XYZ file of N, CA and C in Angstrom:
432
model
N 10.047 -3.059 -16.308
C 10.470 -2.185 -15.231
C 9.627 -2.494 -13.989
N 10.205 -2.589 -12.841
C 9.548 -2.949 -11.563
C 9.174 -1.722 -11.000
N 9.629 -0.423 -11.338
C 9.298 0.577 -10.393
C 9.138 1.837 -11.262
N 8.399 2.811 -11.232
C 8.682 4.043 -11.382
C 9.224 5.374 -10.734
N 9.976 4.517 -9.421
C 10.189 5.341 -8.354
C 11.249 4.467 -7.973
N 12.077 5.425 -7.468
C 13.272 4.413 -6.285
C 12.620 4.400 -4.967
N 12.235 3.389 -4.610
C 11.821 2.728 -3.378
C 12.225 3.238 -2.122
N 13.580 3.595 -2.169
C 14.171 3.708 -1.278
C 14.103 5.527 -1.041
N 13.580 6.393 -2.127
C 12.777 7.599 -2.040
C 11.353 7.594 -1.191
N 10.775 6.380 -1.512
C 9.478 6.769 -0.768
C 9.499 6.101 0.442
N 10.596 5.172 0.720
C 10.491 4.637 2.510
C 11.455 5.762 3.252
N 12.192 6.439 2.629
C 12.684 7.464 3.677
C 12.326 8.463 4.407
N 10.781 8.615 4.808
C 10.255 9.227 5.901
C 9.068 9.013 6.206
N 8.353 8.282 7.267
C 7.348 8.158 7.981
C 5.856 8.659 6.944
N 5.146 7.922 6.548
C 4.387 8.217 5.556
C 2.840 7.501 6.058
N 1.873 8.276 5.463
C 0.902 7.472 5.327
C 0.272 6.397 4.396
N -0.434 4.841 4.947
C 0.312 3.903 4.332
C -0.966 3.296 4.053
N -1.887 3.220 3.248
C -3.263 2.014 2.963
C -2.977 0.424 2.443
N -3.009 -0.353 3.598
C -2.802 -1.544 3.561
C -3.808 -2.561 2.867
N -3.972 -2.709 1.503
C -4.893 -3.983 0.886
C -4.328 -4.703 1.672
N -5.427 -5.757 2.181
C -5.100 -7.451 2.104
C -4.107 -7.331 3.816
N -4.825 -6.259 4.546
C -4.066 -6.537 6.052
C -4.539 -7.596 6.942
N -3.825 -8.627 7.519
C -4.238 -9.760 7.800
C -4.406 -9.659 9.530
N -5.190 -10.324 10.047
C -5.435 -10.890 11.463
C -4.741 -11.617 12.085
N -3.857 -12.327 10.869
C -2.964 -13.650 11.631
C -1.510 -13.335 11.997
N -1.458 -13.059 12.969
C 0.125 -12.910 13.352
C 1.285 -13.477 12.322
N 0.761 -14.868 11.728
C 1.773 -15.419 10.838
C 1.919 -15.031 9.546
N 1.558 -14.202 8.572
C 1.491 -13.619 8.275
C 2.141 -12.391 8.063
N 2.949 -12.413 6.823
C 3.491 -11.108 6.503
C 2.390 -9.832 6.328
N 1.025 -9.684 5.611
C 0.516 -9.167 5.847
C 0.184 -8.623 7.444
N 0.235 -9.064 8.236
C -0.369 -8.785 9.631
C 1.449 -8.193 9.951
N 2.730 -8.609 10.265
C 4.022 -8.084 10.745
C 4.340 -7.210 9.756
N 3.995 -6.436 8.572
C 4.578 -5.899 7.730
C 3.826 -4.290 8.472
N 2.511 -4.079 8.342
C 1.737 -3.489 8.671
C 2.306 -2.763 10.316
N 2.736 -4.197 11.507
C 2.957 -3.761 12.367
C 4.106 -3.567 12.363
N 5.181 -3.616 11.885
C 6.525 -2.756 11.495
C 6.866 -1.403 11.235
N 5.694 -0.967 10.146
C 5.487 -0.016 10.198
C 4.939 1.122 10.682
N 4.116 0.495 11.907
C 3.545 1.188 13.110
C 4.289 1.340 14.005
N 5.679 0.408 13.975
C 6.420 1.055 15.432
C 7.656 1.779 14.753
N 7.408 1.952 13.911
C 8.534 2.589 12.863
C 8.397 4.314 12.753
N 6.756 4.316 12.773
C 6.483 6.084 12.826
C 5.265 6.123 11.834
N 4.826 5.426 10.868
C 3.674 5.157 9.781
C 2.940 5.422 10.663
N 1.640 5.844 9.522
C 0.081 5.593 9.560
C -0.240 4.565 8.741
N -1.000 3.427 9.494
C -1.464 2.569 8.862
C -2.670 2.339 8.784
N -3.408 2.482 7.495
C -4.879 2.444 7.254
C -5.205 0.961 6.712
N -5.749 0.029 8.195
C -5.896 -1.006 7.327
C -7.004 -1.631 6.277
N -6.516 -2.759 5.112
C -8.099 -2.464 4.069
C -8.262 -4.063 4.059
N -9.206 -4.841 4.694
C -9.604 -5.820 4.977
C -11.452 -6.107 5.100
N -12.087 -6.875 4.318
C -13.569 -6.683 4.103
C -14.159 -7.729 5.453
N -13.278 -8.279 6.155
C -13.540 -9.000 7.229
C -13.498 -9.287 8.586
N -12.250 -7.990 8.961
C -11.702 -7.189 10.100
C -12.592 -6.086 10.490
N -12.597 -5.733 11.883
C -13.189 -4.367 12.320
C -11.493 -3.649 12.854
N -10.483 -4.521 13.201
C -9.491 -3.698 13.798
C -8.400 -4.749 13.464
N -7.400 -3.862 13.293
C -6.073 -4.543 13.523
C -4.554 -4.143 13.610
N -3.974 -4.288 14.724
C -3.261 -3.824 15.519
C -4.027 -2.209 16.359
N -4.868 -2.621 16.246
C -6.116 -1.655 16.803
C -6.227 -0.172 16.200
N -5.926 -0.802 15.278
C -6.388 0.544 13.828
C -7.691 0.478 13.164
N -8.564 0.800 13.235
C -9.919 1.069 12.381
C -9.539 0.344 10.856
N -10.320 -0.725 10.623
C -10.408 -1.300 9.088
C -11.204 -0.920 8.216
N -11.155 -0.695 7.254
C -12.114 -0.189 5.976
C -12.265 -1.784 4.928
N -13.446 -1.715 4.969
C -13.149 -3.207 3.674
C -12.898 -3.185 2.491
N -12.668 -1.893 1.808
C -12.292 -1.514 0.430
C -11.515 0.049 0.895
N -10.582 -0.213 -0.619
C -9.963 1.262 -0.624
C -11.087 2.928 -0.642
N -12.149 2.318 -1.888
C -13.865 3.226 -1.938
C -14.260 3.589 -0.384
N -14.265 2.701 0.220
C -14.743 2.816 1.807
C -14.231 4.170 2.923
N -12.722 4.376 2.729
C -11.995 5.474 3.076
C -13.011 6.534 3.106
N -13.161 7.469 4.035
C -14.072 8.691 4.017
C -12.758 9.846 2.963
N -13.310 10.399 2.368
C -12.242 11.607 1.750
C -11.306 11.876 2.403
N -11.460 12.737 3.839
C -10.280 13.179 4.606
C -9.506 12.469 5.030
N -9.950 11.243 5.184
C -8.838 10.059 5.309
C -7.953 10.119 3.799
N -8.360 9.815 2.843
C -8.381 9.394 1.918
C -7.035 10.370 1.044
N -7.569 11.352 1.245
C -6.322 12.652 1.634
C -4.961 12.347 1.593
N -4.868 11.685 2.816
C -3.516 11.930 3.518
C -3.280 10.593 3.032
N -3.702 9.451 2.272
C -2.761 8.154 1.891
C -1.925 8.892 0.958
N -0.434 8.359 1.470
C 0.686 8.490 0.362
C 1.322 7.028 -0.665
N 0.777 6.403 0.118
C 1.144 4.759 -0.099
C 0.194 3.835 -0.018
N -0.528 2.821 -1.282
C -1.165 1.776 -1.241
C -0.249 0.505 -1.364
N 0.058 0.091 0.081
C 0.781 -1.087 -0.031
C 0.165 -2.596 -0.044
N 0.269 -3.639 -1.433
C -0.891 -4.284 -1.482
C -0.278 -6.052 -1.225
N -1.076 -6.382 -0.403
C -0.982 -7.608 -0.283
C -2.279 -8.807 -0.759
N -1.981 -8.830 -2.155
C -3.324 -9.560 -2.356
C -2.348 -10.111 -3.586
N -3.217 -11.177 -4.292
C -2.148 -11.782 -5.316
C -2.074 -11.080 -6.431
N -0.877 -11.395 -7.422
C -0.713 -10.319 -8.661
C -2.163 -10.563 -9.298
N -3.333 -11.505 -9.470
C -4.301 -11.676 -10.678
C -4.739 -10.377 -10.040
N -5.039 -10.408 -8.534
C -5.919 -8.936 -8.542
C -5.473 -7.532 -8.206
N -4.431 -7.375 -8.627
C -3.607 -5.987 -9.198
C -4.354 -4.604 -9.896
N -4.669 -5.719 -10.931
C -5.039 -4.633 -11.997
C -6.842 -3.812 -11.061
N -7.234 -5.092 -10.586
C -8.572 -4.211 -10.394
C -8.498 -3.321 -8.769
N -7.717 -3.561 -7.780
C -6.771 -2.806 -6.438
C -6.342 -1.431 -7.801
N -5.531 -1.689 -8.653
C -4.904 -0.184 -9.345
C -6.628 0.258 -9.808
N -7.340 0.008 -10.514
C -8.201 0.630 -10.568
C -8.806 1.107 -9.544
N -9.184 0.413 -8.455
C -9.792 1.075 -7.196
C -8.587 2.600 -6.452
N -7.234 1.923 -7.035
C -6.781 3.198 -6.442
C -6.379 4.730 -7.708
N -6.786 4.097 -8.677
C -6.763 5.533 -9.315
C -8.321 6.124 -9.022
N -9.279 5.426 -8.949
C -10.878 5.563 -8.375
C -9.854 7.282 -6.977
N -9.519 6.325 -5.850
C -9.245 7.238 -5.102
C -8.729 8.500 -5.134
N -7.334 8.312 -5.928
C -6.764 9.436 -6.376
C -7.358 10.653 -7.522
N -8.930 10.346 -7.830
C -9.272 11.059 -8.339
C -10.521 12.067 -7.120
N -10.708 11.327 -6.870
C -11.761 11.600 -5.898
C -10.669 12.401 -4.484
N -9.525 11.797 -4.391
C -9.113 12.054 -3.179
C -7.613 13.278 -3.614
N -7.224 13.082 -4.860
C -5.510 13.888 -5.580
C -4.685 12.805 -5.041
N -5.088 11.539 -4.007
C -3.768 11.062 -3.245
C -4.969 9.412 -3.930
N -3.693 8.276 -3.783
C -2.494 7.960 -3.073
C -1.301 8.377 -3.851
N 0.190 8.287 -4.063
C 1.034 8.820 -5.064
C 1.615 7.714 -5.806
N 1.517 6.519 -4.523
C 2.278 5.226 -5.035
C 1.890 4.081 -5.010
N 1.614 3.324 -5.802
C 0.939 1.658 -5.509
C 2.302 0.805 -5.033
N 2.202 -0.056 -3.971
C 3.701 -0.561 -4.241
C 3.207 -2.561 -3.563
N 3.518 -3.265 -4.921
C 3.090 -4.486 -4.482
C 4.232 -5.356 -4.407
N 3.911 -6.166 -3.164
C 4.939 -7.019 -2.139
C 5.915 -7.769 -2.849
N 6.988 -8.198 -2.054
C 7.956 -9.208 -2.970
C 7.646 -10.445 -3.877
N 7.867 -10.561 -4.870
C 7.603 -11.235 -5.823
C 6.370 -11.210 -6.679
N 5.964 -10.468 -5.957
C 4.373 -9.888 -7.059
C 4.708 -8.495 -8.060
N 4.147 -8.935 -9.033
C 3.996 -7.996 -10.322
C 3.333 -8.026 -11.024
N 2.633 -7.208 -11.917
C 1.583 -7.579 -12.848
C 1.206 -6.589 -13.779
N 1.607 -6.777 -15.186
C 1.855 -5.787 -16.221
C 0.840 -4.764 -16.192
N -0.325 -5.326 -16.241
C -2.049 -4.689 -16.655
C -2.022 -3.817 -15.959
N -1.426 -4.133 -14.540
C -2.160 -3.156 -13.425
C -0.637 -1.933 -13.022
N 0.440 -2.422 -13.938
C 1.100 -0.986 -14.176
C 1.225 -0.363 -15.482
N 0.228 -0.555 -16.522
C -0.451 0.258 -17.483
C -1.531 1.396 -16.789
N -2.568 0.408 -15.821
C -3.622 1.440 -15.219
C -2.939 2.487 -14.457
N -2.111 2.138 -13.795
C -1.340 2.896 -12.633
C -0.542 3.803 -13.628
N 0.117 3.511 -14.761
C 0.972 4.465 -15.669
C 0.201 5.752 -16.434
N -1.180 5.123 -16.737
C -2.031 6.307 -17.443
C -2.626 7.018 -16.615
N -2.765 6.639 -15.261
C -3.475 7.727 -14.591
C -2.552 8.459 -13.646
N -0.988 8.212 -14.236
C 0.419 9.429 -13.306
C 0.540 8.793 -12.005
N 0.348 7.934 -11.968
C 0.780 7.168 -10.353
C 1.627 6.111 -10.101
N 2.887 6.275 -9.446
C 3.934 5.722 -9.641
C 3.738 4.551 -9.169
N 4.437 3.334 -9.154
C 4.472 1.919 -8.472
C 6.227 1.391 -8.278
N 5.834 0.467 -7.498
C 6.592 -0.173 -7.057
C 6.104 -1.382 -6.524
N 6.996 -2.372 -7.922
C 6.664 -4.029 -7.985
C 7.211 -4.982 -7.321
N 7.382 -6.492 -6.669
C 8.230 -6.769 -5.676
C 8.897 -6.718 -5.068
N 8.830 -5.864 -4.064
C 9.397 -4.776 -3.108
C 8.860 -5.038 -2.206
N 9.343 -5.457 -0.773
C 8.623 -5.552 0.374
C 9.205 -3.697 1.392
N 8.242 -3.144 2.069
C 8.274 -2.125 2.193
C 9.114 -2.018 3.693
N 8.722 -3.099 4.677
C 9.672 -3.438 5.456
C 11.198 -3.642 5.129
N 11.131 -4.078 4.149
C 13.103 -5.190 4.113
C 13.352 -3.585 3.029
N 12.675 -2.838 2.478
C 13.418 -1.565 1.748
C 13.810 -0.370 3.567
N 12.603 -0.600 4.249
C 13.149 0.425 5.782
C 14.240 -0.020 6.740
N 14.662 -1.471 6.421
C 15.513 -1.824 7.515
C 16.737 -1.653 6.299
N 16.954 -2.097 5.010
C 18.054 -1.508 4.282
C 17.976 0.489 4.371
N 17.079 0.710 4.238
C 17.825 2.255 4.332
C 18.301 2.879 5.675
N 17.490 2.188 7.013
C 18.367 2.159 8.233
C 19.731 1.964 8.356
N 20.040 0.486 7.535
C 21.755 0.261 7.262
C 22.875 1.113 6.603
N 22.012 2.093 5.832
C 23.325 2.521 5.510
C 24.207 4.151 6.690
């Protein structure tokens, strides 16, 4: 199963969004995915250990890094890093959701999936969503 959620439930309204793996490089889906969703109506919290800003949003270098009240309001860990490091991103984000009650959803990019890290995400009640790009699910629910 790729999802525990219909996708198209959690892109239908302006959400807050913690970006693993947000990139600097314009070329880059990480870096246009992020800014899509900023002119779209999102909050984008970006999570990069090598950035201070991007698209002139305050960077955190780990999901741990988030102050609580930030930490709060993520509804969405959208991850751009490769499937090997899944499982230990789902651990860092059930880390959060204990400490924080939030994020609700892990959701990793098109063509990435990775069993381990939707076992961690399954035992600790937090839904996912597996190759799914979060952009190409907002411009299909625009279409209909």
């Amino acid at each position: 199963m790729k999802s525990t959620v219909d996708p198209q439930e959690i892109i239908g309204k302006p959400r807050v969004v913690a970006v693993v793996g947000a990139s600097k490089n314009p070329e880059k889906d990480a870096y246009t995915v992020p800014e899509y969703l900023l002119a779209h109506g999102f909050t984008v919290i970006p999570i990069n250990p090598t950035a201070d800003a991007i698209h002139g949003v305050r960077v955190y270098p780990s999901l741990k890094d988030i102050p609580e009240e930030v930490a709060r309001t993520v509804e969405v860990v959208d991850v751009f890093r490769p499937s090997e490091e899944f499982p230990e991103v789902a651990r860092q984000v059930v880390a959060m959701k204990a400490r924080a009650g939030k994020p609700l959803v892990f959701w990793g990019q098109l063509g990435l999936e990775n069993e381990e890290a939707k076992g961690i995400l399954s035992v600790a009640g937090i839904d996912y969503v597996m190759d799914s790009c979060m952009r190409t699910e907002h411009q299909r629910k625009g279409a209909r």
